[in-house]
Coordinates of C-alpha atoms in Angstrom, one line a residue:
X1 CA -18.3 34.6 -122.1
X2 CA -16.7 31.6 -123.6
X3 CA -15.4 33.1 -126.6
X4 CA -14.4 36.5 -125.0
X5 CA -12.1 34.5 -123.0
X6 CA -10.9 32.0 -124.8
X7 CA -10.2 34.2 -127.8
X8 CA -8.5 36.7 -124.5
X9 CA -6.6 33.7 -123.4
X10 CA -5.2 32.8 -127.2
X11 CA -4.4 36.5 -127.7
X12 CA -1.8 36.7 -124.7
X13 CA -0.2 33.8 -125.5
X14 CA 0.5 35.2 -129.0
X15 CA 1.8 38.7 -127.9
X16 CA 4.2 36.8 -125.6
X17 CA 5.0 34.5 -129.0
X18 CA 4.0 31.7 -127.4
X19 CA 2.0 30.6 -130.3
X20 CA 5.0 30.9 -132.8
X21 CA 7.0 28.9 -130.4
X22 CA 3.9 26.0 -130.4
X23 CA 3.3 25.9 -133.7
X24 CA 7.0 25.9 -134.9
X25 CA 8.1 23.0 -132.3
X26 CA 4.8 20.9 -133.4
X27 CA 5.9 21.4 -137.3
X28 CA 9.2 20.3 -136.6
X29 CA 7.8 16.7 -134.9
X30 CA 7.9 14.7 -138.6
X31 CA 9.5 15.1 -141.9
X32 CA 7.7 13.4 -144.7
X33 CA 4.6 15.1 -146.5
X34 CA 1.7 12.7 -145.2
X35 CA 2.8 12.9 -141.7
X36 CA 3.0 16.7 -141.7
X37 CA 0.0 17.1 -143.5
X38 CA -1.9 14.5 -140.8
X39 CA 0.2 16.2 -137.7
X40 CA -0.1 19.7 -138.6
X41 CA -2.8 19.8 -140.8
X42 CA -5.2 17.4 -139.1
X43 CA -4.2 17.3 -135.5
X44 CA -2.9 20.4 -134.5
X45 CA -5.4 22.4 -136.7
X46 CA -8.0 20.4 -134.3
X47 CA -5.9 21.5 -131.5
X48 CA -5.9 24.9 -132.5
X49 CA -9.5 24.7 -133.2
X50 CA -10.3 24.1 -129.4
X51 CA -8.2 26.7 -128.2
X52 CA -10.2 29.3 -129.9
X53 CA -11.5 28.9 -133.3
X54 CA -13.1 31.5 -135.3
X55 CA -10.6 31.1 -138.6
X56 CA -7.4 30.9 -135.8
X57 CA -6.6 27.0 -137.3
X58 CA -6.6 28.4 -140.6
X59 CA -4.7 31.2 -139.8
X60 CA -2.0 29.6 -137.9
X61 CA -1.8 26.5 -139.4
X62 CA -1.7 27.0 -143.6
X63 CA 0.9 29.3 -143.2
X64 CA 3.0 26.5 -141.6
X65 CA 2.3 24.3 -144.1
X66 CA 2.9 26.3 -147.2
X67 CA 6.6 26.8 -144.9
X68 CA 7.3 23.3 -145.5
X69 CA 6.8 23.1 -149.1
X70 CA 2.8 22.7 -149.2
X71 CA 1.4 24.7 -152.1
X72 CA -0.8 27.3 -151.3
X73 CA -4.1 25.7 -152.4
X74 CA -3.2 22.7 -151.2
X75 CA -2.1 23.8 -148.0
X76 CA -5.1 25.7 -147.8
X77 CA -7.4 22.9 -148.7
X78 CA -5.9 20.7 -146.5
X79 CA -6.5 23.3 -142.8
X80 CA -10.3 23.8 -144.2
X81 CA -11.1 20.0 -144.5
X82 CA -8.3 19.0 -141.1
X83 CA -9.8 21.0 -138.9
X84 CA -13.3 20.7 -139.1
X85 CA -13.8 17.7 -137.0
X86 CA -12.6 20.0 -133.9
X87 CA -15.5 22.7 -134.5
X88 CA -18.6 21.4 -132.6
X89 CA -16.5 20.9 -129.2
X90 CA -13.8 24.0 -130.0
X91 CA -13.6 27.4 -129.6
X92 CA -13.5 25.5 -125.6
X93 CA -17.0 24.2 -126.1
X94 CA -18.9 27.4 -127.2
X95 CA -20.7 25.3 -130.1
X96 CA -21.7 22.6 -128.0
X97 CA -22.8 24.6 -125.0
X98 CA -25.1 26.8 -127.5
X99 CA -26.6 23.4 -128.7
X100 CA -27.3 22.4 -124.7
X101 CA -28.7 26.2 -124.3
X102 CA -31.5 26.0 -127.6
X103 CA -32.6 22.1 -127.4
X104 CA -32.4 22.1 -123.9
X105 CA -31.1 19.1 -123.7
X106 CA -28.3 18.5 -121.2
X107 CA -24.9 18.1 -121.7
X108 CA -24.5 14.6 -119.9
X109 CA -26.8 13.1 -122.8
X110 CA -25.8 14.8 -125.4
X111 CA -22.1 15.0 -125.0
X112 CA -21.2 11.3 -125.3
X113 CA -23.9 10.5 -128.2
X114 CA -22.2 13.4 -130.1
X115 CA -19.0 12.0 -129.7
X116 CA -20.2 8.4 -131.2
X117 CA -21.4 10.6 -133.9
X118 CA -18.1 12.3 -134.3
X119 CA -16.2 8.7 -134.8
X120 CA -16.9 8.5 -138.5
X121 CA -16.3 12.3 -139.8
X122 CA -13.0 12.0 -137.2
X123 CA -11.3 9.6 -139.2
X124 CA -13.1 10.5 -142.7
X125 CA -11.1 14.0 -142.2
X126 CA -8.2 12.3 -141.7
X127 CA -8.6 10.2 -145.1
X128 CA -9.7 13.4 -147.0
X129 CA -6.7 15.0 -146.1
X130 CA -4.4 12.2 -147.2
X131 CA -5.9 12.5 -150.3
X132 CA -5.7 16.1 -150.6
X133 CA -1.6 15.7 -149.4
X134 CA -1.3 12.8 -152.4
X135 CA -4.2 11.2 -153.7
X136 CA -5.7 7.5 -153.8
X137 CA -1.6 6.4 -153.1
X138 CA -1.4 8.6 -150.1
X139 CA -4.6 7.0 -148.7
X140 CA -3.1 3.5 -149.3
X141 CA 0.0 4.0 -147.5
X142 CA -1.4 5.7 -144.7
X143 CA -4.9 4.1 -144.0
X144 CA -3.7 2.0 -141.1
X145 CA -1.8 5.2 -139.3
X146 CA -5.2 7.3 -140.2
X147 CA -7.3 4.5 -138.6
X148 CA -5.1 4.6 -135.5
X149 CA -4.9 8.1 -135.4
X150 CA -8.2 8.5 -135.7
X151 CA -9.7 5.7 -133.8
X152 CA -7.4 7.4 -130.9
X153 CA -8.5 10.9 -131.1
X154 CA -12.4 9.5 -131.7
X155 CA -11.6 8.2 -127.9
X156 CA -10.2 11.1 -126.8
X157 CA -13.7 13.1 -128.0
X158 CA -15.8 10.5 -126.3
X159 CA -14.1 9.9 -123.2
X160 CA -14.1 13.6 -122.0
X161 CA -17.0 14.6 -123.5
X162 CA -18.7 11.3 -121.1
X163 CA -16.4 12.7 -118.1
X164 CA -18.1 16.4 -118.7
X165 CA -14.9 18.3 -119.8
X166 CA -16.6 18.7 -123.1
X167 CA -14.8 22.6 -123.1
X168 CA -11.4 20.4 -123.7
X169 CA -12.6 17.8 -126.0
X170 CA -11.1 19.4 -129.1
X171 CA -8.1 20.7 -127.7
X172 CA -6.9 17.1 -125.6
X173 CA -7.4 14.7 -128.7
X174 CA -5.7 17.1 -131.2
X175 CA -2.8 17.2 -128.8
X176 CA -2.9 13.6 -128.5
X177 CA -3.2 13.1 -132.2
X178 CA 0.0 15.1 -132.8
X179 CA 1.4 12.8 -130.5
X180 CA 0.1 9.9 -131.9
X181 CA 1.0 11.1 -135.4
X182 CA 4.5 11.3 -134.7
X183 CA 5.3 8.3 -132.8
X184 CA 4.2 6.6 -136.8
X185 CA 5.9 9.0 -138.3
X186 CA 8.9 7.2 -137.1
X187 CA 7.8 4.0 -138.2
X188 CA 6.9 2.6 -142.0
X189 CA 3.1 3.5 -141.4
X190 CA 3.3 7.0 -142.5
X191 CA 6.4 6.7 -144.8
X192 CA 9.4 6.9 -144.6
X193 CA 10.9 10.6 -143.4
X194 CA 12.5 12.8 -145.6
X195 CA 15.3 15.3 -145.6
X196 CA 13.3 19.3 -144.9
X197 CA 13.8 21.5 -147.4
X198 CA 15.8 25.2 -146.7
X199 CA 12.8 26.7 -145.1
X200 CA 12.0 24.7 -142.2
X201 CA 16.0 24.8 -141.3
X202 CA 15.3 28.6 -141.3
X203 CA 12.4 28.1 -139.1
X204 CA 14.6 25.6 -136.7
X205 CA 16.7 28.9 -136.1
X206 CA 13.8 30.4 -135.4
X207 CA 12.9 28.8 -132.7
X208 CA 15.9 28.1 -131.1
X209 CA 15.9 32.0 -131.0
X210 CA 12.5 32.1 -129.8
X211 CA 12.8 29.7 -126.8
X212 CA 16.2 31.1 -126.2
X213 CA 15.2 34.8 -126.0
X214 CA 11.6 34.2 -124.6
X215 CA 9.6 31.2 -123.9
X216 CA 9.8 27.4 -124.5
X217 CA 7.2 25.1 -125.6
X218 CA 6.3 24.2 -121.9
X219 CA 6.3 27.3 -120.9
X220 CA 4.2 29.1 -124.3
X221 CA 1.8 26.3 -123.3
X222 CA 1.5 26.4 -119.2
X223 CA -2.0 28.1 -119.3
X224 CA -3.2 25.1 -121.3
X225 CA -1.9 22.8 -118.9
X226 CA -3.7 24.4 -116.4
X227 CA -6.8 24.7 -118.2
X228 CA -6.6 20.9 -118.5
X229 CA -5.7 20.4 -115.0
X230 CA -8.6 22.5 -113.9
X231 CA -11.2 20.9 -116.1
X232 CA -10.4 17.8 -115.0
X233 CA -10.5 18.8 -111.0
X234 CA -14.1 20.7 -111.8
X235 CA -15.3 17.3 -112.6
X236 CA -14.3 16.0 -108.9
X237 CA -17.2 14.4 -106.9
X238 CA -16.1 16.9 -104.0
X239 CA -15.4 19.9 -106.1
X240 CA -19.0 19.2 -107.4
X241 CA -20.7 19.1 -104.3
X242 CA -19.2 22.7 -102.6
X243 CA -19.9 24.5 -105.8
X244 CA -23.3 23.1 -106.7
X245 CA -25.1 26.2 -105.6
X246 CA -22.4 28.6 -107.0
X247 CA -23.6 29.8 -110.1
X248 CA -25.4 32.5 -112.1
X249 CA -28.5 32.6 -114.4
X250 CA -31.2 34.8 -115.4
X251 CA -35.4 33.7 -114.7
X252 CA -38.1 34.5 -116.9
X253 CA -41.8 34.3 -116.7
X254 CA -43.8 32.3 -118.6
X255 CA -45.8 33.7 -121.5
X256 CA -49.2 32.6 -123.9
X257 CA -49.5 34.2 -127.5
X258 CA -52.6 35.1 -128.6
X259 CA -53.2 31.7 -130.4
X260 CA -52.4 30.2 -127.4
X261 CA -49.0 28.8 -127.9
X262 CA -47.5 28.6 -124.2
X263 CA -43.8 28.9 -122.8
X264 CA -43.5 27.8 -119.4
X265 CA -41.4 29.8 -116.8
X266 CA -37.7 29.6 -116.7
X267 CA -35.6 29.5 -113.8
X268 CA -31.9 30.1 -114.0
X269 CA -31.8 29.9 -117.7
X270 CA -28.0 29.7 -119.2
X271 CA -26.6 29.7 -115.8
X272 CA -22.9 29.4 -115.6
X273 CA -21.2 27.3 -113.0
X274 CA -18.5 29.7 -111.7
X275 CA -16.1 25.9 -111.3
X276 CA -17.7 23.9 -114.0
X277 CA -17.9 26.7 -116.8
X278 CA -15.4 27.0 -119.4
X279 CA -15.1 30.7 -118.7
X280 CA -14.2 30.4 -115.6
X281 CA -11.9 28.3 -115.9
X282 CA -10.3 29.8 -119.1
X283 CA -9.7 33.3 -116.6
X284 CA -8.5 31.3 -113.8
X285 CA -5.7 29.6 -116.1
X286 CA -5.2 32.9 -117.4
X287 CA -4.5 34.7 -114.6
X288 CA -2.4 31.8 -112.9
X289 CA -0.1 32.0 -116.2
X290 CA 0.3 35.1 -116.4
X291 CA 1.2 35.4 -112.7
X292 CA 3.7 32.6 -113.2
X293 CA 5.4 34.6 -116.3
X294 CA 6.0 37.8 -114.1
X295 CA 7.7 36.2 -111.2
X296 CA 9.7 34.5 -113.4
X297 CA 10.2 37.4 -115.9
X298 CA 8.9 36.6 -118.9
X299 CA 6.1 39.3 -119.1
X300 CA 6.2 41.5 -121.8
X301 CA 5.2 45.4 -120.6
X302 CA 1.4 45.9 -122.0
X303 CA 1.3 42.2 -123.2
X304 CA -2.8 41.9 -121.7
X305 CA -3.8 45.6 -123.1
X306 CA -2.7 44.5 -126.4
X307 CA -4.6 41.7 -125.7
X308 CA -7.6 42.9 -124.5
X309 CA -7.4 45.1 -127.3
X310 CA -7.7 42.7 -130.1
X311 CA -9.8 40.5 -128.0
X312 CA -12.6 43.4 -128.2
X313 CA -11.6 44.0 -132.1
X314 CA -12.3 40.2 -132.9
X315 CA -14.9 39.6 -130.5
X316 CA -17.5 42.6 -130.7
X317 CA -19.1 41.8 -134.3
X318 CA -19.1 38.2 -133.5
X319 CA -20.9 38.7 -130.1
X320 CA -23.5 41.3 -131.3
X321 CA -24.1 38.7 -134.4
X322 CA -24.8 36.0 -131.6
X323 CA -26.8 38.2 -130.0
X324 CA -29.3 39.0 -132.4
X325 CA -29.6 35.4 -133.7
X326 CA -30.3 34.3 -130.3
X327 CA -33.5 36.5 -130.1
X328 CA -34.2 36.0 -133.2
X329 CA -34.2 32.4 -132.0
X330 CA -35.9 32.7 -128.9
X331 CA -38.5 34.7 -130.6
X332 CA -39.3 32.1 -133.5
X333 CA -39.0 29.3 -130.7
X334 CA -41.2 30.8 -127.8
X335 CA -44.1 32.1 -130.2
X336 CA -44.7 28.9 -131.8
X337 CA -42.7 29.6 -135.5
X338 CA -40.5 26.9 -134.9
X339 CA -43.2 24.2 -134.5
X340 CA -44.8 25.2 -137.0
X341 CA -41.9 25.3 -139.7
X342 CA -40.7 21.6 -137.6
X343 CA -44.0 20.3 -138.5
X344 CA -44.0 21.6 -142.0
X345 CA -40.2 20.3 -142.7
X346 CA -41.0 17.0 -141.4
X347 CA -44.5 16.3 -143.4
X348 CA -41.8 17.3 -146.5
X349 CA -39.3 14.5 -145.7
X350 CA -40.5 11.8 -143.5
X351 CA -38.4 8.8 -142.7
X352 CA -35.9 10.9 -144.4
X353 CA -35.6 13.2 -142.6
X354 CA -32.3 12.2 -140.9
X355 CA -30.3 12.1 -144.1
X356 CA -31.1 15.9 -144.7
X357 CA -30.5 16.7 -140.5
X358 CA -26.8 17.8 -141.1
X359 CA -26.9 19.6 -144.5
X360 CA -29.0 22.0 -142.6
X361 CA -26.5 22.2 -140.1
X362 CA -24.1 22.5 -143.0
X363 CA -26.3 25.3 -144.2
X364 CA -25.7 27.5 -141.4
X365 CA -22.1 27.3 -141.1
X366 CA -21.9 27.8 -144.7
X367 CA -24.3 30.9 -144.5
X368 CA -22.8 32.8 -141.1
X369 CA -18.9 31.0 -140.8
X370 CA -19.7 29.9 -137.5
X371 CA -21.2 26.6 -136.3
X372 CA -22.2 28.3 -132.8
X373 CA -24.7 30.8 -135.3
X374 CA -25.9 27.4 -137.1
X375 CA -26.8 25.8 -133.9
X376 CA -28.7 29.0 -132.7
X377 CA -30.7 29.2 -135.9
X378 CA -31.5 25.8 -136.6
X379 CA -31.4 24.3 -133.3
X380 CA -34.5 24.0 -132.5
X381 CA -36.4 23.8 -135.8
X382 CA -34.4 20.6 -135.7
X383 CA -35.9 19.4 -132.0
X384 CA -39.6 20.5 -133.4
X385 CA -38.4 18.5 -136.7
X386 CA -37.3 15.8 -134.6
X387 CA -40.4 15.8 -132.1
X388 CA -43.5 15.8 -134.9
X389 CA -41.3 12.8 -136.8
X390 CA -41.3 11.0 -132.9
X391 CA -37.7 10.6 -133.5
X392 CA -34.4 10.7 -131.2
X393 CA -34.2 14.6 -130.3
X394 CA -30.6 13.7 -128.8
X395 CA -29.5 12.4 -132.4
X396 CA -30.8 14.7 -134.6
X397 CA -29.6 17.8 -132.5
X398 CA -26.0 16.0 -132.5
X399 CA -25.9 15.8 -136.1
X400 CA -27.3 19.2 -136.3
X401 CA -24.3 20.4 -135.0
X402 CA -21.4 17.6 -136.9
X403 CA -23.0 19.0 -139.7
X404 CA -22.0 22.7 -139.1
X405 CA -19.0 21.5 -137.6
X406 CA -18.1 19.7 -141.3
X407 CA -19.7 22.9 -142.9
X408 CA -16.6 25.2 -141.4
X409 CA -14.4 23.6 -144.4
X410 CA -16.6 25.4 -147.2
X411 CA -17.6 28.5 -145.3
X412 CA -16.9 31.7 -147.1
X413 CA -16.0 33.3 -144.2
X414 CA -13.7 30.8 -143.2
X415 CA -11.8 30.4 -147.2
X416 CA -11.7 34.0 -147.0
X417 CA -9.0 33.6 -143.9
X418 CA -6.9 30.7 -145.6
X419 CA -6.6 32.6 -149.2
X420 CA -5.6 36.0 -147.9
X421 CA -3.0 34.3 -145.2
X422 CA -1.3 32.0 -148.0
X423 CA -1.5 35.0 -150.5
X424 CA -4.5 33.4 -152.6
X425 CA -6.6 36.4 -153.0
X426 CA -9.3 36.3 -155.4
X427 CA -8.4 32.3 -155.6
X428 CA -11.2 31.5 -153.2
X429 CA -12.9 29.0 -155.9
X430 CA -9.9 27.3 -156.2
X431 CA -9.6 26.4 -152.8
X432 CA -13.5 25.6 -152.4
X433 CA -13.4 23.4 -155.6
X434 CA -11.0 21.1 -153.7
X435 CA -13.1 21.6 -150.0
X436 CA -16.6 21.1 -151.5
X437 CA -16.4 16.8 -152.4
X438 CA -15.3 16.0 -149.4
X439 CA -17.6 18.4 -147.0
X440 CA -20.5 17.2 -148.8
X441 CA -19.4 13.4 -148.8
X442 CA -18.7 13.0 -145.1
X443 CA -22.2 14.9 -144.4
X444 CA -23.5 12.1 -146.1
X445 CA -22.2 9.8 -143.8
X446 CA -22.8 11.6 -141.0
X447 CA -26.8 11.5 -142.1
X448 CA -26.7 7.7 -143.0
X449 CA -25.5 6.9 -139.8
X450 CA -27.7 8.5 -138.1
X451 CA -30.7 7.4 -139.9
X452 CA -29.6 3.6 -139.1
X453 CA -29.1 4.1 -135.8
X454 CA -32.7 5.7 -135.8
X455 CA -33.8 3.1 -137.9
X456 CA -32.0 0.0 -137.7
X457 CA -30.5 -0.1 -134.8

């Protein structure tokens, strides 16, 4: 449900050009090559992440970037590694939710220690991407606008994801990033600005033309005003207590294989709070936005069946391919398989185990291109993992899913999208040579500090 509709609510905008008129006034906030690439290429791909994911950053986003003089593999390169830090709580929240939905563990526990997690591969993203933009001299001149950047959009994570608006903990901090980026940008901490090149007057034109002819920025982004607005009222006291009993879930009976391995009953399993569900909230901004655009006239005739359209093209493969893995899932989990493997991987690595947590993680993005898919196949094996080693379940299922969050920057599926849209097809290795060091690198960290926390501290 969440990624029908968010991918639903991404399509409209687009057919109304709202999403040309976003991207163009965001590329047009800063002028020199660090700041763009930290603006567009780190913040707003996170922001674009959290609207809907699924290769959208890449798509929108390296084409802008190539527009103002990025080269292609560069350009690229620099989406892949930007945008990954948005992945876990994008697409709004789909990842994270699936993590809740195989571990079982709840989102008030979970969401907050993920986003302590996320602090480190936050700003590290930012770094990489410097370097990527201009090497080791880029990183100098910009370390104390990456830290602050960073350090600001880290706060975002954690702050909403502690307030349970987890579905809006990508989207929020890589608006306020952009933000953030381009009040530096007009200061000495991300160099000084320089004059655009032919292009992006062309694309200034553009959107004059656009906002002239159609709609403005305020207006292309009204239904995510409202879906922030919304998530923030869902998390009311009140608005809590007359929906508390308005939701919908499926029960199951319990079950004992024949070697004796038993699965309790479960009641209202998955159930989604029809005022605290990103879904629901995605349709009702939706439909309040698109209401709002008619009365004022700027519908376009057949705007939501074009919509709808390519919602179901882009959406039916990855739904049935969620589908399957979660039974697969549920199968392997329920009748014992996971334990078993958990016990197995854990007798392999020991006290290590922690430093390897993510790469698995890593592993599944890299394998199906979508960190949602990675959290349903190694979600629990990491819980089991985590259990048998008498470990902190909440950590290790975090880092399970930063590592297929930081794994979205060297998925195939995901290079595939920023080659073809920049015109690098058949380059893919080129792109994947400069993606691979610093993927692998922050996973690293994201193991170390996880295995100090469960060991140190």
């Amino acid at each position: 449900t969440i990624i029908w509709s968010s991918v639903l609510l991404y399509n409209l905008i687009d057919q109304l050009d709202g999403i040309k008129v976003i991207g163009t006034t965001i590329a047009h906030l800063v002028g020199n090559p660090l700041a763009q690439a930290l603006v567009v290429g780190w913040a707003f791909s996170g922001f674009m992440q959290g609207v809907a994911g699924f290769g959208v950053p890449v798509a929108v986003v390296a084409p802008l970037l190539v527009l103002m003089g990025f080269q292609p593999v560069k350009a690229a390169a620099i989406v892949l590694v930007g945008h990954a830090w948005a992945v876990s709580f994008g697409s709004l929240g789909s990842s994270y939710y699936t993590i809740q939905l195989v571990t079982g563990i709840e989102g008030d526990v979970i969401g907050p220690h993920m986003a302590i997690l996320f602090v480190v591969p936050i700003i590290m993203t930012g770094f990489a991407v410097a370097h990527l933009e201009g090497g080791l001299m880029a990183v100098r001149r910009g370390a104390l606008g990456i830290l602050i950047m960073g350090g600001v959009m880290a706060m975002s994570v954690w702050l909403l994801a502690s307030l349970g608006a987890a579905q809006i903990a990508s989207l929020v901090p890589g608006l306020v990033g952009c933000g953030v980026g381009w009040l530096l940008a007009r200061t000495s901490l991300l160099g000084k600005a320089v004059e655009r090149d032919a292009r992006i007057k062309v694309t200034a034109v553009e959107l004059q033309s656009l906002s002239e002819n159609k709609l403005g920025f305020h207006l292309a982004f009204l239904p995510y005003y409202l879906l922030i607005l919304l998530s923030i009222l869902s998390q009311l006291p009140v608005v809590k207590d007359i929906s508390a009993n308005w939701y919908w879930g499926l029960d199951y009976p319990a079950m004992e294989t024949a070697l004796g391995f038993v699965t309790e009953s479960k009641g209202d399993y998955g159930k989604i709070r029809f005022l605290r569900h990103p879904a629901p909230l995605i349709l009702l901004s939706l439909a309040a936005s698109s209401v709002t655009l008619l009365a004022i006239g700027k519908w376009r005739d057949r705007a939501l069946i074009s919509a709808l359209k390519q919602t179901y093209v882009q959406s039916i493969s990855t739904s049935v391919g969620i589908g399957t893995m979660v039974m697969m899932a549920l199968v392997m989990t329920d009748t014992g398989m996971t334990t078993l493997l958990g016990q197995a991987i854990a007798a392999g690595t020991g006290d290590a185990f922690p430093l390897f947590s993510p790469y698995i993680g890593l592993l599944g993005t890299f394998m199906t291109g979508s960190n949602t898919n990675s959290n349903i196949m190694f979600g629990s094996l990491q819980l089991e993992t985590a259990t048998s080693l008498n470990i902190s379940a909440v950590t290790i299922a975090s880092i399970q899913s930063i590592g297929g969050s930081l794994g979205s920057s060297i998925a195939p599926a995901k290079v595939l999208v920023g080659t073809a849209i920049v015109g690098l097809s058949g380059r893919e290795s080129e792109v994947l040579r400069r993606t691979i060091p610093y993927c692998l690198a922050i996973v690293f960290l994201v193991g170390l500090q996880a295995w100090l926390l469960i060991y140190v501290f």
